CSV table of C-alpha atoms in Angstrom, one decimal:
chain,number,residue,atom,x,y,z
A,1318,MET,CA,-39.0,65.0,69.4
A,1319,ALA,CA,-35.3,64.0,69.5
A,1320,TYR,CA,-35.2,60.2,70.2
A,1321,SER,CA,-31.5,60.4,70.8
A,1322,GLN,CA,-32.3,62.0,74.2
A,1323,ILE,CA,-34.4,59.0,75.3
A,1324,ARG,CA,-32.6,56.4,77.4
A,1325,LEU,CA,-33.7,53.0,78.8
A,1326,ARG,CA,-31.7,52.1,81.9
A,1327,ILE,CA,-31.5,48.9,83.9
A,1328,LEU,CA,-30.4,49.6,87.5
A,1329,PRO,CA,-28.2,49.0,89.4
A,1330,SER,CA,-26.6,47.4,86.4
A,1331,ALA,CA,-27.5,45.8,83.1
A,1332,ARG,CA,-25.8,42.6,84.4
A,1333,CYS,CA,-27.0,40.9,87.5
A,1334,PHE,CA,-27.7,37.5,89.1
A,1335,PHE,CA,-30.8,35.7,87.7
A,1336,ASP,CA,-32.6,35.9,91.1
A,1337,LYS,CA,-32.0,39.6,91.6
A,1338,LEU,CA,-34.5,42.5,91.2
A,1339,VAL,CA,-33.7,45.2,88.7
A,1340,GLN,CA,-35.2,48.7,88.2
A,1341,VAL,CA,-36.2,49.5,84.6
A,1342,LYS,CA,-36.4,53.3,83.8
A,1343,VAL,CA,-37.1,55.2,80.7
A,1344,GLU,CA,-35.9,58.9,80.6
A,1345,GLY,CA,-36.2,61.7,78.1
A,1346,LEU,CA,-39.8,61.1,77.0
A,1347,ALA,CA,-42.3,63.8,76.4
A,1348,PRO,CA,-44.3,64.4,79.6
A,1349,HIS,CA,-47.5,62.3,79.9
A,1350,LYS,CA,-46.9,60.5,76.6
A,1351,PRO,CA,-47.9,56.8,76.4
A,1352,VAL,CA,-45.0,54.4,76.0
A,1353,LYS,CA,-45.0,50.6,75.4
A,1354,LEU,CA,-42.3,48.4,77.0
A,1355,ARG,CA,-41.5,45.0,75.6
A,1356,SER,CA,-39.3,42.2,76.9
A,1357,LYS,CA,-38.0,39.2,75.0
A,1358,LEU,CA,-35.7,36.3,75.7
A,1359,VAL,CA,-34.7,33.3,73.6
A,1360,ASP,CA,-34.2,30.1,75.6
A,1361,ASP,CA,-31.6,27.4,75.0
A,1362,ARG,CA,-34.1,25.5,72.8
A,1363,GLY,CA,-34.7,28.6,70.6
A,1364,VAL,CA,-38.2,29.2,72.0
A,1365,ILE,CA,-39.1,32.9,72.2
A,1366,PHE,CA,-40.7,34.3,75.4
A,1367,LYS,CA,-42.3,37.8,75.4
A,1368,ALA,CA,-44.2,40.3,77.5
A,1369,SER,CA,-45.4,43.8,77.0
A,1370,ALA,CA,-46.9,46.6,79.1
A,1371,LEU,CA,-48.3,50.1,78.5
A,1372,TYR,CA,-47.1,53.0,80.6
A,1373,LYS,CA,-47.6,56.8,80.7
A,1374,ALA,CA,-44.6,59.1,81.2
A,1375,ASP,CA,-44.8,61.4,84.3
A,1376,GLU,CA,-44.5,65.2,84.2
A,1377,ALA,CA,-40.6,64.8,84.1
A,1378,GLY,CA,-40.9,62.6,81.0
A,1379,GLN,CA,-39.9,59.4,82.9
A,1380,VAL,CA,-41.3,55.9,83.4
A,1381,ASP,CA,-40.0,54.1,86.5
A,1382,VAL,CA,-41.4,50.5,86.3
A,1383,SER,CA,-40.8,50.1,90.1
A,1384,ARG,CA,-43.2,53.0,90.8
A,1385,ALA,CA,-45.5,53.5,87.8
A,1386,PRO,CA,-48.5,51.2,87.1
A,1387,SER,CA,-48.8,49.3,83.9
A,1388,LEU,CA,-52.1,50.3,82.2
A,1389,GLY,CA,-52.4,47.2,80.1
A,1390,GLY,CA,-50.6,44.4,78.4
A,1391,SER,CA,-49.2,41.2,80.0
A,1392,TYR,CA,-49.9,42.6,83.5
A,1393,THR,CA,-51.4,45.7,85.1
A,1394,GLY,CA,-50.5,47.7,88.2
A,1395,VAL,CA,-47.1,48.4,89.8
A,1396,GLU,CA,-45.0,45.3,89.1
A,1397,PRO,CA,-41.2,46.0,89.3
A,1398,MET,CA,-40.4,42.6,87.6
A,1399,GLY,CA,-43.5,42.3,85.6
A,1400,LEU,CA,-41.6,42.4,82.3
A,1401,PHE,CA,-39.8,39.2,83.5
A,1402,TRP,CA,-42.2,37.0,85.2
A,1403,SER,CA,-45.1,37.6,82.8
A,1404,MET,CA,-43.1,36.5,79.7
A,1405,ALA,CA,-45.1,33.8,77.9
A,1406,PRO,CA,-43.8,31.5,75.1
A,1407,GLU,CA,-44.7,32.2,71.5
A,1408,THR,CA,-45.0,28.5,71.0
A,1409,ALA,CA,-47.8,26.9,73.1
A,1410,HIS,CA,-47.0,24.6,76.0
A,1411,LYS,CA,-43.3,25.4,76.2
A,1412,LYS,CA,-41.5,25.6,79.6
A,1413,ILE,CA,-38.4,27.8,79.6
A,1414,LEU,CA,-35.2,25.8,79.2
A,1415,LYS,CA,-31.8,27.0,80.5
A,1416,LYS,CA,-29.2,24.3,80.1
A,1417,ASN,CA,-26.0,26.2,79.9
A,1418,VAL,CA,-25.5,28.2,83.1
A,1419,LEU,CA,-22.0,29.3,81.9
A,1420,THR,CA,-23.8,32.0,79.9
A,1421,PRO,CA,-26.3,34.5,81.2
A,1422,THR,CA,-30.0,34.6,80.1
A,1423,LYS,CA,-30.3,37.8,78.0
A,1424,VAL,CA,-33.6,39.7,78.3
A,1425,GLU,CA,-34.0,42.4,75.6
A,1426,ILE,CA,-36.1,45.4,76.8
A,1427,GLU,CA,-37.5,47.9,74.3
A,1428,ALA,CA,-39.3,51.2,74.7
A,1429,LEU,CA,-41.7,52.1,71.9
A,1430,SER,CA,-43.9,55.1,71.2
A,1431,GLY,CA,-47.4,54.4,72.5
A,1432,ASP,CA,-48.7,56.5,69.6
A,1433,THR,CA,-46.7,55.3,66.6
A,1434,GLY,CA,-45.1,52.1,67.7
A,1435,GLU,CA,-41.7,53.5,66.8
A,1436,LEU,CA,-38.7,52.1,68.7
A,1437,LEU,CA,-37.4,54.7,71.1
A,1438,ALA,CA,-34.7,52.9,73.1
A,1439,SER,CA,-33.5,49.5,74.1
A,1440,GLU,CA,-31.2,47.7,76.5
A,1441,THR,CA,-30.3,44.1,77.4
A,1442,ASN,CA,-30.4,42.7,80.9
A,1443,GLU,CA,-27.9,39.9,81.3
A,1444,ARG,CA,-29.0,37.6,84.1
A,1445,ALA,CA,-26.2,35.4,85.2
A,1446,PHE,CA,-26.0,32.1,87.1
A,1447,MET,CA,-22.3,31.8,87.9
A,1448,THR,CA,-20.4,34.1,90.2
A,1449,GLU,CA,-16.7,34.8,89.6
A,1450,GLY,CA,-14.5,32.1,90.9
A,1451,MET,CA,-17.3,29.5,91.2
A,1452,LYS,CA,-16.3,26.1,89.9
A,1453,ARG,CA,-18.6,24.0,87.7
A,1454,ILE,CA,-17.3,20.4,87.8
A,1455,PRO,CA,-19.0,17.7,85.6
A,1456,VAL,CA,-19.4,14.5,87.7
A,1457,GLN,CA,-18.9,11.0,86.2
A,1458,GLU,CA,-18.1,9.0,89.3
A,1459,GLY,CA,-19.1,5.3,89.4
A,1460,LYS,CA,-22.8,5.3,88.4
A,1461,ILE,CA,-23.6,8.9,89.2
A,1462,ARG,CA,-23.9,11.7,86.7
A,1463,GLY,CA,-24.3,15.4,87.3
A,1464,VAL,CA,-22.5,18.7,87.9
A,1465,LEU,CA,-20.9,19.9,91.1
A,1466,PHE,CA,-20.9,23.6,91.8
A,1467,ILE,CA,-18.3,24.9,94.3
A,1468,PRO,CA,-18.5,28.5,95.6
A,1469,PRO,CA,-15.5,30.8,95.4
A,1470,GLY,CA,-13.5,31.3,98.5
A,1471,LYS,CA,-12.2,29.1,101.3
A,1472,GLY,CA,-14.3,26.2,102.2
A,1473,PRO,CA,-15.5,23.8,103.4
A,1474,PHE,CA,-19.1,24.6,102.4
A,1475,PRO,CA,-22.4,23.0,103.5
A,1476,GLY,CA,-23.4,20.4,100.8
A,1477,ILE,CA,-26.8,20.1,99.0
A,1478,VAL,CA,-28.1,17.6,96.4
A,1479,ASP,CA,-30.4,19.3,93.9
A,1480,LEU,CA,-32.8,16.9,92.3
A,1481,TYR,CA,-35.0,17.9,89.4
A,1482,THR,CA,-38.0,16.5,87.5
A,1483,PHE,CA,-38.9,13.2,86.0
A,1484,GLY,CA,-38.5,14.6,82.5
A,1485,GLY,CA,-34.8,13.6,82.5
A,1486,GLY,CA,-31.7,15.6,81.7
A,1487,LEU,CA,-30.0,17.9,84.1
A,1488,THR,CA,-31.3,21.3,85.3
A,1489,GLU,CA,-28.6,23.6,86.7
A,1490,PRO,CA,-30.0,27.1,87.3
A,1491,ARG,CA,-31.2,26.5,90.9
A,1492,ALA,CA,-28.1,24.6,91.8
A,1493,SER,CA,-25.7,27.3,90.5
A,1494,LEU,CA,-27.7,30.1,92.2
A,1495,LEU,CA,-27.7,28.2,95.5
A,1496,ALA,CA,-23.9,27.7,95.1
A,1497,SER,CA,-23.6,31.5,94.7
A,1498,LYS,CA,-25.1,31.7,98.3
A,1499,GLY,CA,-22.2,29.6,99.7
A,1500,TYR,CA,-23.2,26.0,99.3
A,1501,ALA,CA,-21.5,23.1,97.5
A,1502,VAL,CA,-24.3,21.9,95.3
A,1503,LEU,CA,-24.5,18.6,93.3
A,1504,ALA,CA,-27.1,18.9,90.5
A,1505,LEU,CA,-27.9,15.2,90.1
A,1506,ALA,CA,-29.3,13.6,86.9
A,1507,TYR,CA,-31.2,10.4,87.1
A,1508,LEU,CA,-32.7,9.8,83.6
A,1509,ALA,CA,-31.9,10.7,80.0
A,1510,TYR,CA,-28.5,12.4,80.6
A,1511,GLN,CA,-25.2,11.3,79.0
A,1512,ASP,CA,-25.1,7.5,79.3
A,1513,LEU,CA,-28.1,7.3,81.8
A,1514,PRO,CA,-31.1,5.5,80.3
A,1515,LYS,CA,-34.1,7.4,79.0
A,1516,LYS,CA,-36.5,5.0,80.7
A,1517,VAL,CA,-36.1,2.5,83.5
A,1518,GLU,CA,-38.2,-0.3,84.8
A,1519,LYS,CA,-37.4,0.6,88.4
A,1520,LEU,CA,-35.8,3.4,90.3
A,1521,ASP,CA,-32.7,2.3,92.3
A,1522,LEU,CA,-32.3,4.3,95.5
A,1523,GLU,CA,-28.7,3.0,95.8
A,1524,TYR,CA,-27.9,5.4,92.9
A,1525,PHE,CA,-29.0,8.3,95.1
A,1526,GLU,CA,-27.1,6.8,98.1
A,1527,GLU,CA,-24.0,6.8,96.0
A,1528,ALA,CA,-24.5,10.5,95.2
A,1529,VAL,CA,-24.9,11.4,98.9
A,1530,THR,CA,-21.8,9.4,99.8
A,1531,TYR,CA,-19.9,11.1,96.9
A,1532,LEU,CA,-20.9,14.6,98.0
A,1533,ARG,CA,-20.1,14.0,101.7
A,1534,ARG,CA,-16.6,12.8,100.8
A,1535,GLN,CA,-15.7,15.9,98.8
A,1536,PRO,CA,-13.0,17.9,100.7
A,1537,GLU,CA,-14.9,21.2,99.9
A,1538,VAL,CA,-18.0,19.8,101.7
A,1539,GLU,CA,-18.6,20.5,105.4
A,1540,GLY,CA,-20.4,17.8,107.3
A,1541,PRO,CA,-21.8,16.0,109.0
A,1542,GLY,CA,-25.1,16.1,107.1
A,1543,ILE,CA,-26.2,17.4,103.7
A,1544,GLY,CA,-29.3,19.0,102.4
A,1545,ILE,CA,-31.6,18.0,99.5
A,1546,ILE,CA,-33.8,20.3,97.4
A,1547,SER,CA,-36.4,18.8,95.1
A,1548,ILE,CA,-39.6,19.4,93.2
A,1549,SER,CA,-42.3,17.2,91.7
A,1550,HIS,CA,-41.4,13.6,91.2
A,1551,SER,CA,-37.9,14.2,92.5
A,1552,GLY,CA,-39.6,15.3,95.7
A,1553,CYS,CA,-40.7,11.7,96.0
A,1554,MET,CA,-37.0,10.7,95.6
A,1555,ALA,CA,-36.0,13.2,98.3
A,1556,LEU,CA,-38.6,11.7,100.7
A,1557,ALA,CA,-37.3,8.2,99.9
A,1558,MET,CA,-33.7,9.3,100.5
A,1559,SER,CA,-34.6,11.0,103.8
A,1560,SER,CA,-36.5,7.9,105.0
A,1561,PHE,CA,-33.9,5.2,104.1
A,1562,LEU,CA,-30.5,6.9,103.9
A,1563,SER,CA,-28.2,8.3,106.6
A,1564,GLY,CA,-26.3,11.6,106.5
A,1565,ILE,CA,-29.2,13.9,105.5
A,1566,SER,CA,-29.9,16.9,107.7
A,1567,ALA,CA,-32.4,19.1,105.8
A,1568,THR,CA,-34.8,18.3,103.0
A,1569,VAL,CA,-36.8,20.7,100.9
A,1570,CYS,CA,-39.8,19.1,99.1
A,1571,ILE,CA,-41.6,21.4,96.6
A,1572,ASN,CA,-45.0,20.1,95.4
A,1573,ALA,CA,-44.2,16.4,95.9
A,1574,CYS,CA,-46.1,13.3,96.8
A,1575,ASN,CA,-45.7,11.4,100.0
A,1576,ALA,CA,-45.9,8.0,98.2
A,1577,ASN,CA,-44.0,6.4,95.4
A,1578,THR,CA,-45.4,7.1,91.9
A,1579,VAL,CA,-44.9,6.1,88.2
A,1580,ILE,CA,-42.4,3.2,88.6
A,1581,PRO,CA,-41.3,0.8,91.5
A,1582,LEU,CA,-38.6,2.0,93.8
A,1583,HIS,CA,-36.0,-0.4,94.9
A,1584,TYR,CA,-33.6,-0.2,97.8
A,1585,LYS,CA,-31.6,-3.3,98.8
A,1586,ASP,CA,-34.4,-5.9,99.5
A,1587,ILE,CA,-37.2,-3.3,99.8
A,1588,VAL,CA,-39.6,-2.5,97.0
A,1589,LEU,CA,-42.1,0.3,97.1
A,1590,PRO,CA,-44.7,-0.1,94.3
A,1591,PRO,CA,-46.1,3.0,92.5
A,1592,LEU,CA,-49.5,4.3,93.5
A,1593,PRO,CA,-52.0,3.0,90.9
A,1594,PRO,CA,-53.4,6.0,88.9
A,1595,LEU,CA,-57.1,6.6,88.7
A,1596,LEU,CA,-57.4,7.1,85.0
A,1597,GLU,CA,-61.1,7.9,85.3
A,1598,ASN,CA,-60.2,11.0,87.3
A,1599,ILE,CA,-58.2,12.6,84.4
A,1600,LYS,CA,-60.1,15.5,82.8
A,1601,PHE,CA,-60.0,16.3,79.1
A,1602,LEU,CA,-60.3,20.1,78.9
A,1603,ASP,CA,-61.8,22.1,76.0
A,1604,SER,CA,-58.3,23.4,75.2
A,1605,GLY,CA,-57.3,19.8,74.3
A,1606,LEU,CA,-55.1,19.7,77.4
A,1607,LEU,CA,-55.3,17.1,80.2
A,1608,ASP,CA,-55.9,18.0,83.9
A,1609,ILE,CA,-54.3,15.2,85.9
A,1610,ARG,CA,-54.7,16.8,89.4
A,1611,ASP,CA,-56.8,14.0,90.8
A,1612,ALA,CA,-55.2,11.1,89.0
A,1613,LEU,CA,-53.6,9.6,92.1
A,1614,PRO,CA,-55.5,7.9,94.9
A,1615,ASP,CA,-55.2,8.5,98.6
A,1616,PRO,CA,-51.9,6.9,99.7
A,1617,SER,CA,-53.1,6.4,103.3
A,1618,LEU,CA,-55.8,3.9,102.2
A,1619,GLU,CA,-55.1,0.3,103.2
A,1620,GLU,CA,-54.6,-0.9,99.6
A,1621,ASN,CA,-52.1,1.9,98.8
A,1622,ARG,CA,-50.0,1.9,102.0
A,1623,ALA,CA,-47.2,-0.2,100.5
A,1624,SER,CA,-46.3,2.9,98.3
A,1625,LEU,CA,-46.0,5.3,101.3
A,1626,PHE,CA,-42.5,6.5,102.2
A,1627,PRO,CA,-41.8,5.7,105.8
A,1628,ILE,CA,-40.8,9.3,106.6
A,1629,GLU,CA,-41.3,8.7,110.3
A,1630,ARG,CA,-37.9,7.0,110.0
A,1631,ALA,CA,-36.2,10.2,108.8
A,1632,SER,CA,-33.9,12.1,111.1
A,1633,CYS,CA,-33.7,15.3,109.0
A,1634,GLN,CA,-35.7,18.6,109.1
A,1635,PHE,CA,-38.3,19.1,106.4
A,1636,LEU,CA,-39.5,22.1,104.5
A,1637,PHE,CA,-42.7,21.2,102.6
A,1638,ALA,CA,-43.8,23.9,100.1
A,1639,VAL,CA,-47.1,23.4,98.3
A,1640,SER,CA,-49.0,25.3,95.7
A,1641,GLU,CA,-52.7,25.1,96.5
A,1642,ASP,CA,-53.6,25.4,92.8
A,1643,ASP,CA,-51.1,22.7,91.7
A,1644,HIS,CA,-52.7,20.7,88.9
A,1645,ASN,CA,-49.9,18.2,88.4
A,1646,TRP,CA,-51.2,16.4,91.5
A,1647,ASN,CA,-52.9,17.4,94.8
A,1648,SER,CA,-49.6,18.3,96.5
A,1649,GLN,CA,-51.3,20.1,99.4
A,1650,PHE,CA,-53.2,16.9,100.3
A,1651,PHE,CA,-50.0,14.8,100.2
A,1652,ALA,CA,-47.9,17.3,102.2
A,1653,LYS,CA,-50.7,17.5,104.9
A,1654,GLN,CA,-50.5,13.7,105.2
A,1655,ALA,CA,-46.7,13.8,105.4
A,1656,VAL,CA,-46.8,16.3,108.2
A,1657,GLU,CA,-49.5,14.3,110.0
A,1658,THR,CA,-47.3,11.2,109.8
A,1659,LEU,CA,-44.4,13.1,111.4
A,1660,ARG,CA,-46.6,14.7,114.0
A,1661,ASN,CA,-48.2,11.3,114.9
A,1662,ASN,CA,-44.7,10.0,115.5
A,1663,GLY,CA,-43.9,12.7,117.9
A,1664,LYS,CA,-41.8,14.7,115.5
A,1665,LYS,CA,-41.8,18.5,115.1
A,1666,SER,CA,-39.0,18.5,112.5
A,1667,PHE,CA,-41.1,20.1,109.7
A,1668,GLN,CA,-42.3,23.4,108.3
A,1669,LEU,CA,-45.3,23.6,105.8
A,1670,VAL,CA,-45.7,26.6,103.6
A,1671,LYS,CA,-48.7,27.1,101.3
A,1672,TYR,CA,-49.2,29.3,98.3
A,1673,PRO,CA,-52.9,29.8,97.4
A,1674,LYS,CA,-52.8,30.7,93.6
A,1675,ALA,CA,-49.4,29.2,92.6
A,1676,GLY,CA,-49.0,26.4,90.1
A,1677,HIS,CA,-46.8,23.3,90.0
A,1678,PHE,CA,-43.4,24.5,88.9
A,1679,LEU,CA,-42.2,26.7,91.7
A,1680,GLU,CA,-38.7,27.8,90.5
A,1681,VAL,CA,-36.1,30.4,91.3
A,1682,PRO,CA,-37.4,34.0,91.3
A,1683,HIS,CA,-38.4,35.8,88.1
A,1684,MET,CA,-38.5,32.6,86.1
A,1685,PRO,CA,-41.5,32.9,83.6
A,1686,TYR,CA,-44.6,31.0,84.8
A,1687,CYS,CA,-45.4,27.8,83.0
A,1688,ALA,CA,-49.2,27.2,82.5
A,1689,SER,CA,-48.9,24.0,80.5
A,1690,THR,CA,-46.3,21.8,79.0
A,1691,PHE,CA,-45.5,18.2,77.9
A,1692,HIS,CA,-45.6,15.7,80.8
A,1693,GLY,CA,-43.0,12.9,80.5
A,1694,ALA,CA,-45.0,10.4,82.5
A,1695,VAL,CA,-48.3,11.2,80.8
A,1696,GLY,CA,-47.0,11.5,77.2
A,1697,SER,CA,-49.0,14.7,76.4
A,1698,PRO,CA,-49.3,18.3,77.5
A,1699,VAL,CA,-51.1,18.9,80.8
A,1700,VAL,CA,-52.1,22.0,82.7
A,1701,PHE,CA,-50.0,22.9,85.8
A,1702,GLY,CA,-52.4,25.5,87.5
A,1703,GLY,CA,-51.7,28.8,89.1
A,1704,GLU,CA,-51.9,32.5,88.2
A,1705,PRO,CA,-48.8,34.2,86.9
A,1706,LYS,CA,-48.6,37.1,89.4
A,1707,ALA,CA,-49.3,34.9,92.5
A,1708,HIS,CA,-47.0,32.3,91.2
A,1709,SER,CA,-44.2,34.8,90.8
A,1710,GLU,CA,-44.7,36.1,94.3
A,1711,ALA,CA,-44.6,32.5,95.6
A,1712,GLN,CA,-41.3,31.9,93.8
A,1713,LEU,CA,-39.8,35.0,95.4
A,1714,ASP,CA,-41.0,34.0,98.9
A,1715,LEU,CA,-40.0,30.4,98.7
A,1716,TRP,CA,-36.5,31.3,97.5
A,1717,GLU,CA,-35.9,33.3,100.7
A,1718,ARG,CA,-37.4,30.5,102.9
A,1719,VAL,CA,-35.2,27.9,101.2
A,1720,GLN,CA,-32.0,29.9,102.0
A,1721,GLU,CA,-33.2,30.5,105.6
A,1722,PHE,CA,-34.0,26.8,106.0
A,1723,PHE,CA,-30.6,25.6,104.8
A,1724,LYS,CA,-28.8,28.3,106.8
A,1725,SER,CA,-30.6,27.2,110.0
A,1726,HIS,CA,-30.2,23.4,109.5
A,1727,LEU,CA,-26.9,23.1,107.6
A,1728,VAL,CA,-24.7,26.2,108.3
A,1729,ASN,CA,-25.5,26.7,112.0
A,1730,LYS,CA,-25.3,23.1,113.0
A,1731,SER,CA,-21.8,23.2,114.5
A,1732,SER,CA,-22.1,26.6,116.1
């Protein structure tokens, strides 16, 4: 057959925002013929991520991934974005890295003959983070380091501090995508970035206070309060900020702990010691990986209460998102305690959303699932839990909820 008639199309356009859904279609195939679709991306570290799925052309010689079921490969069934979320690293225990949001993530999609393996057609989906007219401003102000994203158009805009994980560096994808929705977002680094130290003996909450003050003072930022979005260890920082600092209206905590962990937290004359880990609860799996889910004790026990964040002091709204299969720690247990603390203090200022089969790293939609990777605080690779499909669905749902939450508690405050 004439392969020149075969076309692979990415609709509505081959270029889109990273969080957007696309439709992958192959046309011009022989009716009912098997066809294999493959996806591939190379991250900013050079790690290759791949997925593949087997389809069968319909009587018109087409495969529409949004309607046709995958018969095998990285996923099965009708999964419009399966070629994206099911991508797995060729190198074990690697989490996708996107440092430079000025360039899109490029996902190559190929259609191959299911009989011969011959390449029939290919197309590249460019998934962008920056919208036209958005500003990306590196921040070196006093002690604080990070990047400020300002949306295009006439401000001022509601402000959000985006905190990421304990691994250090700066992660910009979520911040830039939130800015594309009309928020001024400060992606804040706190370790191993530019001249910030790689390791510290204590975490200084006054650094985060400086960041909040900086953001609130920007002429493009609409007050009075700002939002925080956080995940993992930075979720602890978000709870500390909400408990001790003023000017915070809305806090998103994704898979966090309600007590201080890893290193002491200092604020003025207050010191919160870290929860002491229960090393005997760490499991060594047959795969050679560690399962650290139960390595932290119950923060509400008398001997651990000094580590608890006094979130009953917070005046903001909270959105707690938890993965029930989180293996970084028992985030569901910690979130339930946090909610109980608020409730017991007469506060109704919280939402709790649970995702049954999701793992630890709940990121922006269509980000490939991370089953295991190196853990900065542990010093070796650990499992993070979850199942790829359920995890992907959780990311999609949470992203909508986060936007709705900030819209309710930041945008509509003055109206």
